[in-house]
Coordinates of C-alpha atoms and ligand atoms in Angstrom, one line a residue:
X74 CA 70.2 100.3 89.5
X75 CA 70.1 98.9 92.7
X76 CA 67.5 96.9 94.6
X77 CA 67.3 97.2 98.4
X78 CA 66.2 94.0 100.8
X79 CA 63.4 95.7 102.2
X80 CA 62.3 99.0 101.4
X81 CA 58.9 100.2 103.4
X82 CA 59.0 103.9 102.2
X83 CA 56.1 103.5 99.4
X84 CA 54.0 101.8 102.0
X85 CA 54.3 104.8 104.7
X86 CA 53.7 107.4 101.8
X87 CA 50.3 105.4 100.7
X88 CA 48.7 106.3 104.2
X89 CA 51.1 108.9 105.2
X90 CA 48.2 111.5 106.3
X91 CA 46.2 108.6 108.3
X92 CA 49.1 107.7 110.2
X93 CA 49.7 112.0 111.2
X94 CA 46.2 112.4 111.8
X95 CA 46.3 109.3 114.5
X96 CA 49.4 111.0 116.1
X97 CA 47.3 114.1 116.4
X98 CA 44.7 112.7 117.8
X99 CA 47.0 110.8 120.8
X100 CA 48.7 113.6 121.2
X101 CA 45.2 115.9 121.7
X102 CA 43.9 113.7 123.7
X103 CA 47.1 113.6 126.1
X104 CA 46.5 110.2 127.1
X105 CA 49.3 107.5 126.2
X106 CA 49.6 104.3 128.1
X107 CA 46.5 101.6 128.0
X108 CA 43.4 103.9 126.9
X109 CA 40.8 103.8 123.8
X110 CA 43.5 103.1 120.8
X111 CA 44.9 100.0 122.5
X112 CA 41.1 98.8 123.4
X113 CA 40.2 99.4 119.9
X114 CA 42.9 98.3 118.0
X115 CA 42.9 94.8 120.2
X116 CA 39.0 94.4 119.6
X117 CA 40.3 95.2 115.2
X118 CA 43.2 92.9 115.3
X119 CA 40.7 90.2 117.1
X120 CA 37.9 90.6 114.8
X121 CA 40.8 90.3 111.7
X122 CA 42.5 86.9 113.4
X123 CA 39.0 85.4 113.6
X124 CA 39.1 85.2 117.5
X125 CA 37.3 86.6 120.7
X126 CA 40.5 88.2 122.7
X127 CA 43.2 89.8 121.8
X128 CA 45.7 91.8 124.5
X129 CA 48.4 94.2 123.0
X130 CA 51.8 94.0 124.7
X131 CA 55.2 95.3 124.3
X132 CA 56.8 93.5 121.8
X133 CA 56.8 89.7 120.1
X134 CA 59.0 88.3 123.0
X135 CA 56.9 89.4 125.7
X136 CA 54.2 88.5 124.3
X137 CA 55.3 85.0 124.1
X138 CA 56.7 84.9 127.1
X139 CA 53.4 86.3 128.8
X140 CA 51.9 83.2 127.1
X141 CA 53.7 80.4 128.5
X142 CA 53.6 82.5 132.0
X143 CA 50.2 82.8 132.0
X144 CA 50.3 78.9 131.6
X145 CA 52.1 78.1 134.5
X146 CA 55.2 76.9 132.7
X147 CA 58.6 77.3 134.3
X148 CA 60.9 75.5 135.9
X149 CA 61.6 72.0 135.6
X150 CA 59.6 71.8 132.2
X151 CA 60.3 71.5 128.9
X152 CA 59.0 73.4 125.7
X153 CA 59.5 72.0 122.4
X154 CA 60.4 74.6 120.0
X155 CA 61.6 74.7 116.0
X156 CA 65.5 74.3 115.7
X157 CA 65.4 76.9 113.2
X158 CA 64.0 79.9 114.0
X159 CA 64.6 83.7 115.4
X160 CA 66.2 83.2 119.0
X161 CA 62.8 84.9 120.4
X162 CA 61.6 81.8 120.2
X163 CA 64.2 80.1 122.5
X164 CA 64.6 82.9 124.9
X165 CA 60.9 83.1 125.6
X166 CA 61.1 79.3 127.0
X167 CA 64.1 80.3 128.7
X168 CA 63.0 83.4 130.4
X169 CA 60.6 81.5 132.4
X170 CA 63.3 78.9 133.5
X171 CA 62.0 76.2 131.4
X172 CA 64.8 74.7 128.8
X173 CA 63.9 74.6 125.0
X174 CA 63.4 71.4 123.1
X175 CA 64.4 71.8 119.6
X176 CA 62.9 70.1 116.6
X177 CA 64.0 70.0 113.3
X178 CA 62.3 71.1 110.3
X179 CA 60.4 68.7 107.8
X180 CA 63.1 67.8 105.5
X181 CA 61.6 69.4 102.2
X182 CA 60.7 72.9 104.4
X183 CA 61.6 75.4 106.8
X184 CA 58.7 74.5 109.1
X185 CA 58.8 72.5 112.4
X186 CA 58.3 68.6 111.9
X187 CA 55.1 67.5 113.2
X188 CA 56.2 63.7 113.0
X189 CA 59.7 64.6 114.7
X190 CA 57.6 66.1 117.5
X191 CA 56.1 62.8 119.0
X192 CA 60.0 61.8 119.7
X193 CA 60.7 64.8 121.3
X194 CA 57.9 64.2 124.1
X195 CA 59.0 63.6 127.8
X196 CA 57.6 63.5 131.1
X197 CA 58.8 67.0 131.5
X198 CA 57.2 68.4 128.0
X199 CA 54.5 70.5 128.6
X200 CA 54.1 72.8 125.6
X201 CA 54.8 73.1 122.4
X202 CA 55.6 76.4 120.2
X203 CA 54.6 76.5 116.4
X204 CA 56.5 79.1 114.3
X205 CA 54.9 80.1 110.9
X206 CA 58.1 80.7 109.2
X207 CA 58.8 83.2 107.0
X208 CA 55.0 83.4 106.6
X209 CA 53.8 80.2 106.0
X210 CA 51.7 78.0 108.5
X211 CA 52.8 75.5 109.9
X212 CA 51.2 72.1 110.3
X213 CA 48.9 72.9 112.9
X214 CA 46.4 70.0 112.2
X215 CA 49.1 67.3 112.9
X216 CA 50.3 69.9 115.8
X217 CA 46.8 69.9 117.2
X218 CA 46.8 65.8 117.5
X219 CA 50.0 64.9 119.0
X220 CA 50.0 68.4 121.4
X221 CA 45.7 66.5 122.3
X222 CA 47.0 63.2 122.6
X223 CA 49.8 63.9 124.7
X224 CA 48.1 66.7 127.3
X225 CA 50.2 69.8 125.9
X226 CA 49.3 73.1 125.4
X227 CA 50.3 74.4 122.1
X228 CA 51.5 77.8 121.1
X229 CA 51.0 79.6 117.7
X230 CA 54.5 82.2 117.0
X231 CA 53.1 84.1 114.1
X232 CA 55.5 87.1 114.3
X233 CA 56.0 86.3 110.7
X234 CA 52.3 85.2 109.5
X235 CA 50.0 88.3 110.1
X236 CA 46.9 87.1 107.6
X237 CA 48.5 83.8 106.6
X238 CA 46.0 81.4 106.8
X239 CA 46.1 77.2 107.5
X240 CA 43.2 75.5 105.8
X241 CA 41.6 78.5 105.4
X242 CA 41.6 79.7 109.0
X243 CA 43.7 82.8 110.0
X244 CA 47.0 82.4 112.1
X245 CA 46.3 83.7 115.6
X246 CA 43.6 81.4 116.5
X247 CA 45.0 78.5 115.2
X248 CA 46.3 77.2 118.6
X249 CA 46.0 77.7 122.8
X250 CA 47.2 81.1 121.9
X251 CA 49.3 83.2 119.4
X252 CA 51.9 85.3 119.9
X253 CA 52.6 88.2 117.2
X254 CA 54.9 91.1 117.2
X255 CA 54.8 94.4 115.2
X256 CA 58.0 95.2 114.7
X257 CA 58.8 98.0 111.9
X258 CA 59.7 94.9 109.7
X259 CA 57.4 92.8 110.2
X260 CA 54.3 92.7 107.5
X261 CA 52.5 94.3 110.0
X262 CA 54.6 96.8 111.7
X263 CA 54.2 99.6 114.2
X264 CA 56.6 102.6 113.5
X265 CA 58.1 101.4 116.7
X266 CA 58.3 98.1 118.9
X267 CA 54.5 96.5 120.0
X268 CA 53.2 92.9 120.0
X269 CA 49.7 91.3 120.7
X270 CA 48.1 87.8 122.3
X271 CA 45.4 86.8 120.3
X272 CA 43.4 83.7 122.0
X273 CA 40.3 82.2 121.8
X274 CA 40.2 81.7 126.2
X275 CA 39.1 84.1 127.8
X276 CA 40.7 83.4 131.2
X277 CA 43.9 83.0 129.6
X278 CA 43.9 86.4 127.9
X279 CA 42.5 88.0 131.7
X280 CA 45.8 86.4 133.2
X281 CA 48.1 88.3 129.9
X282 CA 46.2 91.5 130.6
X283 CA 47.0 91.5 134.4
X284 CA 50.7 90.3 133.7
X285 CA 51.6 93.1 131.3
X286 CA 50.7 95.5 133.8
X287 CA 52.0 95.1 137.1
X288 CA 49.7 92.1 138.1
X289 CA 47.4 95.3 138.3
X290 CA 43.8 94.8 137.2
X291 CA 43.0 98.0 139.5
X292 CA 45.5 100.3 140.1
X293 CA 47.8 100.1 142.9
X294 CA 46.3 96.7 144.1
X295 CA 48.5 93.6 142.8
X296 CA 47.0 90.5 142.3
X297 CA 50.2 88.5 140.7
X298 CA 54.0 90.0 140.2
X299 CA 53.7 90.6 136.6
X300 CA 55.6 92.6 134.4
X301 CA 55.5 96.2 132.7
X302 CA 54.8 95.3 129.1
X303 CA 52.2 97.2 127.3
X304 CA 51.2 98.2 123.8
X305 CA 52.0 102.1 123.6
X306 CA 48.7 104.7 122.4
X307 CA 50.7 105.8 120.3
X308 CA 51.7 102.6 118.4
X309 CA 48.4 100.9 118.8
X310 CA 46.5 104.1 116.6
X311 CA 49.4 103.7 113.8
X312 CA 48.8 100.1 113.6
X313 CA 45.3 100.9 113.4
X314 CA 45.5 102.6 110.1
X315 CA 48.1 100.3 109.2
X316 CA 46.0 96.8 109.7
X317 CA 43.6 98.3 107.5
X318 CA 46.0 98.4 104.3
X319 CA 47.7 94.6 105.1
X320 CA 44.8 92.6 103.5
X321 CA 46.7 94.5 100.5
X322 CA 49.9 94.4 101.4
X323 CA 49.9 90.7 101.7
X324 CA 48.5 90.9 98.8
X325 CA 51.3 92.4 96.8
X326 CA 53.8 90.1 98.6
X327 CA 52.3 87.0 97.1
X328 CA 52.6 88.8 93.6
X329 CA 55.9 89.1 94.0
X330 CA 56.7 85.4 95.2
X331 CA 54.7 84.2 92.0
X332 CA 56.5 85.9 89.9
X333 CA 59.9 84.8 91.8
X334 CA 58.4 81.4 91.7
X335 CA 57.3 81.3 88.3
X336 CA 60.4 82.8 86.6
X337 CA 63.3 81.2 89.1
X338 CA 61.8 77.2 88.3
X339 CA 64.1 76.7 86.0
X340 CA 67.3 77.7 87.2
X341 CA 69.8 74.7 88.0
X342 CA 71.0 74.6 91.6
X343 CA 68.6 76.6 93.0
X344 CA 65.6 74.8 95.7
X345 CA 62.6 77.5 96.0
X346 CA 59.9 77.3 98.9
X347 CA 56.7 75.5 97.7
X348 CA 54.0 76.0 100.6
X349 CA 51.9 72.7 101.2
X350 CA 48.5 72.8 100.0
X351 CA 47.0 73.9 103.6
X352 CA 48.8 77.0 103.8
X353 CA 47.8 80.5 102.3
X354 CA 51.5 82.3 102.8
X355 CA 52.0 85.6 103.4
X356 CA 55.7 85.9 102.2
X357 CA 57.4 87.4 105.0
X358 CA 60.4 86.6 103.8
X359 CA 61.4 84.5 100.4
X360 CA 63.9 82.2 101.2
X361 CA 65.8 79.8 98.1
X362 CA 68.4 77.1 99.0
X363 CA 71.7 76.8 97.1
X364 CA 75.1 74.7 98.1
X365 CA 76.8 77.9 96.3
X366 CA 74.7 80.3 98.6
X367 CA 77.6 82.7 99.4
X368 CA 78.9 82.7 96.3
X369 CA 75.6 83.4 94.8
X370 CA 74.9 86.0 97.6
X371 CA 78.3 87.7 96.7
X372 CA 77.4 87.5 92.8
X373 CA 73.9 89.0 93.7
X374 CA 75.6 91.8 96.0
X375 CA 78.2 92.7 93.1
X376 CA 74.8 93.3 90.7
X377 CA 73.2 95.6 92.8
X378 CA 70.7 93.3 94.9
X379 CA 70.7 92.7 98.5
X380 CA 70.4 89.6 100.2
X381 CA 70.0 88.9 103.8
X382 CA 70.5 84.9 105.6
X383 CA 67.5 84.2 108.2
X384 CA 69.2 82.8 110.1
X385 CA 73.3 82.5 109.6
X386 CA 73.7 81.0 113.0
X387 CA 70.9 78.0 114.8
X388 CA 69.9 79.0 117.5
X389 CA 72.0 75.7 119.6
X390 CA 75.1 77.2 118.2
X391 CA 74.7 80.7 119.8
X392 CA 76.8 81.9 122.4
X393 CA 73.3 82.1 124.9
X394 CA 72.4 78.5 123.9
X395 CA 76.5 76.5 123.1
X396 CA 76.7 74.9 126.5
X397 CA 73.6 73.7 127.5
X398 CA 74.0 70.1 125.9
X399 CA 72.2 70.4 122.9
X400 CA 72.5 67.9 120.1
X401 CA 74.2 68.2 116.8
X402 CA 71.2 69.0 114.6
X403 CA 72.8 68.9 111.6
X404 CA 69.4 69.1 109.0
X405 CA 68.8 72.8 111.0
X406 CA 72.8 73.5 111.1
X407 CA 73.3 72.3 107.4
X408 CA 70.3 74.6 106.1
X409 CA 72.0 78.2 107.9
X410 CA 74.3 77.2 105.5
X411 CA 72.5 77.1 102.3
X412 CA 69.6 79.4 102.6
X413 CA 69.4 82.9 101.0
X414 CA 66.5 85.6 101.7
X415 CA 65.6 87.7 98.3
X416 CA 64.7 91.3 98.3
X417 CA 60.9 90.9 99.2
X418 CA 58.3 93.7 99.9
X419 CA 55.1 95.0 98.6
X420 CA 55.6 96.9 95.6
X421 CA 59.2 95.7 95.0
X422 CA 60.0 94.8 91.1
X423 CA 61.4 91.4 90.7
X424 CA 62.3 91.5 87.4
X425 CA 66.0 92.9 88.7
X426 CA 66.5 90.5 91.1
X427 CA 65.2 87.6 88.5
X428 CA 67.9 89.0 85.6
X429 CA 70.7 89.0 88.3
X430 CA 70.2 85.6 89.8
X431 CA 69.8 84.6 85.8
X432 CA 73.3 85.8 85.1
X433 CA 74.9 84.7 88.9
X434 CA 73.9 81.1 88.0
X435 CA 75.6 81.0 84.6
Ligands
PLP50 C1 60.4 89.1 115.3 C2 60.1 87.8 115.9 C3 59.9 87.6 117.3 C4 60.1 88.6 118.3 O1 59.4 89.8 118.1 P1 60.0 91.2 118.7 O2 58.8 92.1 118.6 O3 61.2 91.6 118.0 O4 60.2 90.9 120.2 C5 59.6 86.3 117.7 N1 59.5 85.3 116.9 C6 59.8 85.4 115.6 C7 59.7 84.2 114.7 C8 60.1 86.6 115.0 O5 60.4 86.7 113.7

């Protein structure tokens, strides 16, 4: 027997006939780019993040990048950003000619380290971007005073944290704004790319709505030179039926990381995550530490489960990022090294995965 890393098919097959009867519907109605799906799914996705606005938008690096646009930030400034993260991250900052200041995480977690923040502040500094890692909040109370104290606008990236909540408040209108993205993979995901804004200011999410479309409020007159990055029809009436079964879906994910938690405790050599009391995680991703992570990853692979590293390589270490002076960051660079991602997805059985990494560690 053989357990895959991710396998999505059960949840597609649960609401297989929604999900054909919203195609039908798009396709009826012959209209596919910015009409009544993506208005109502941004009004659904708004209501379930707990905030007034949300704007739907191409994919998660757009819609970050739309986010720090829309706040003026470019060149000459500096944005600080987790060391270890996805690249989007990064490339957001870069794409609007501002450089990325990376932070390493707190030194029990994967998170960003609100108290290694402050020392990261310059004259130049004039945002900073949160990740919720592999689904689980990050410190955004601490994030909230240094980013008040020091005049700095402060960016949620929850591509990873759909429903996760911090002190009992739902990622997405945590912060300034949120960026999330709804690729397939993602816990919720569109059967293609898309990504949202979620804000609770309402100028802000006017300027993401004219930027995703041509700077075009009304067509053919352009206010600002924006870009062409909008949530498809089509995706935004699957992700409607879809957003209704993730309450559930998160659900199942966080039975699957107690039992991993629950049953892994006690074997040597291994570090599992343990979220901080203020986060409710949503288990993206399940991510142990070992010193013997490749040969524990080979001895997993060998038994019939797959694992996956998130990420392999930091992001200062990449061929887009190698030259531009960064430091060593050796917490962030020593971690790629000893992390491992388990199989993890609603309606997965652990009890493989726990008897193989029981027998890998002998
Ligand atoms: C997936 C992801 C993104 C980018 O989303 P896309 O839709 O693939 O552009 C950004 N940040 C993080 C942390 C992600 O995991």
């Amino acid at each position: 027997m053989t357990t895959a890393f991710l396998d999505l098919g059960t949840t597609h097959v649960a609401c297989r006939d929604e999900l054909q009867a919203a195609f039908a519907r798009v396709l009826d109605k012959g209209h596919f780019i910015l009409g009544e799906e993506v208005e109502a799914f941004e009004a659904e996705f708004a209501q379930y993040c707990e905030v007034p606005h949300c704007v739907g938008v191409g994919n998660g690096l757009d819609a970050l990048h739309l986010i720090l646009r829309a706040m003026d930030i470019g060149m000459g400034d500096e944005v600080i950003v987790p060391a270890h993260t996805f690249i989007a991250t990064w490339l957001a900052v870069s794409q609007c000619g501002a450089r990325p200041v990376p932070v390493e995480p707190t030194p029990r977690g994967y998170n960003i380290d609100a108290v290694a923040v402050e020392a990261a502040i310059t004259p130049r500094t004039r945002a900073i971007i949160a990740v919720h890692l592999y689904g689980e909040p990050a410190d955004m109370g601490a994030l909230r005073a240094i980013s008040n104290r020091h005049g700095l606008r402060l960016i949620e990236d929850a591509a990873q944290a759909h429903g996760a909540r911090y002190k009992g408040q739902r990622t997405g209108g945590l912060a300034d704004a949120a960026a999330f993205s709804f690729y397939p993979t993602k816990n919720l995901g569109a059967l293609g790319d898309g990504g949202a804004v979620t804000t609770h200011d309402a100028a802000l999410a006017e300027r993401i709505r004219l930027l995703r479309n041509y700077g075009s409020r009304i067509k053919y007159q352009h206010d600002v030179a924006g870009y062409n990055t909008r949530l498809d029809e089509l995706q935004a009436a699957l992700l409607r039926v879809k957003l209704r079964t993730l309450d559930a879906l998160n659900a199942a994910r966080q039975q699957v990381a107690q039992r991993y938690l629950q049953a892994l405790a006690d074997i040597p050599g291994l570090r599992l995550p343990h979220p901080p009391a203020f986060a409710e995680h949503v288990w993206h991703l399940f991510v142990i530490r070992s010193h013997q992570r490749d040969r524990l990853a080979h001895a997993l692979t060998e038994r019939g489960v797959a694992t996956m590293v998130h990420y392999p390589t930091p992001c200062h270490l990449q061929g887009a990022y190698r030259n531009d002076g960064y430091p060593a960051l050796t917490a962030t660079t020593a971690l790629c090294e000893e992390i491992l991602s388990l199989p993890m997805w609603p309606g997965l059985d652990p009890e493989p995965v726990i008897d193989a990494l029981r027998d890998a560690s002998h």
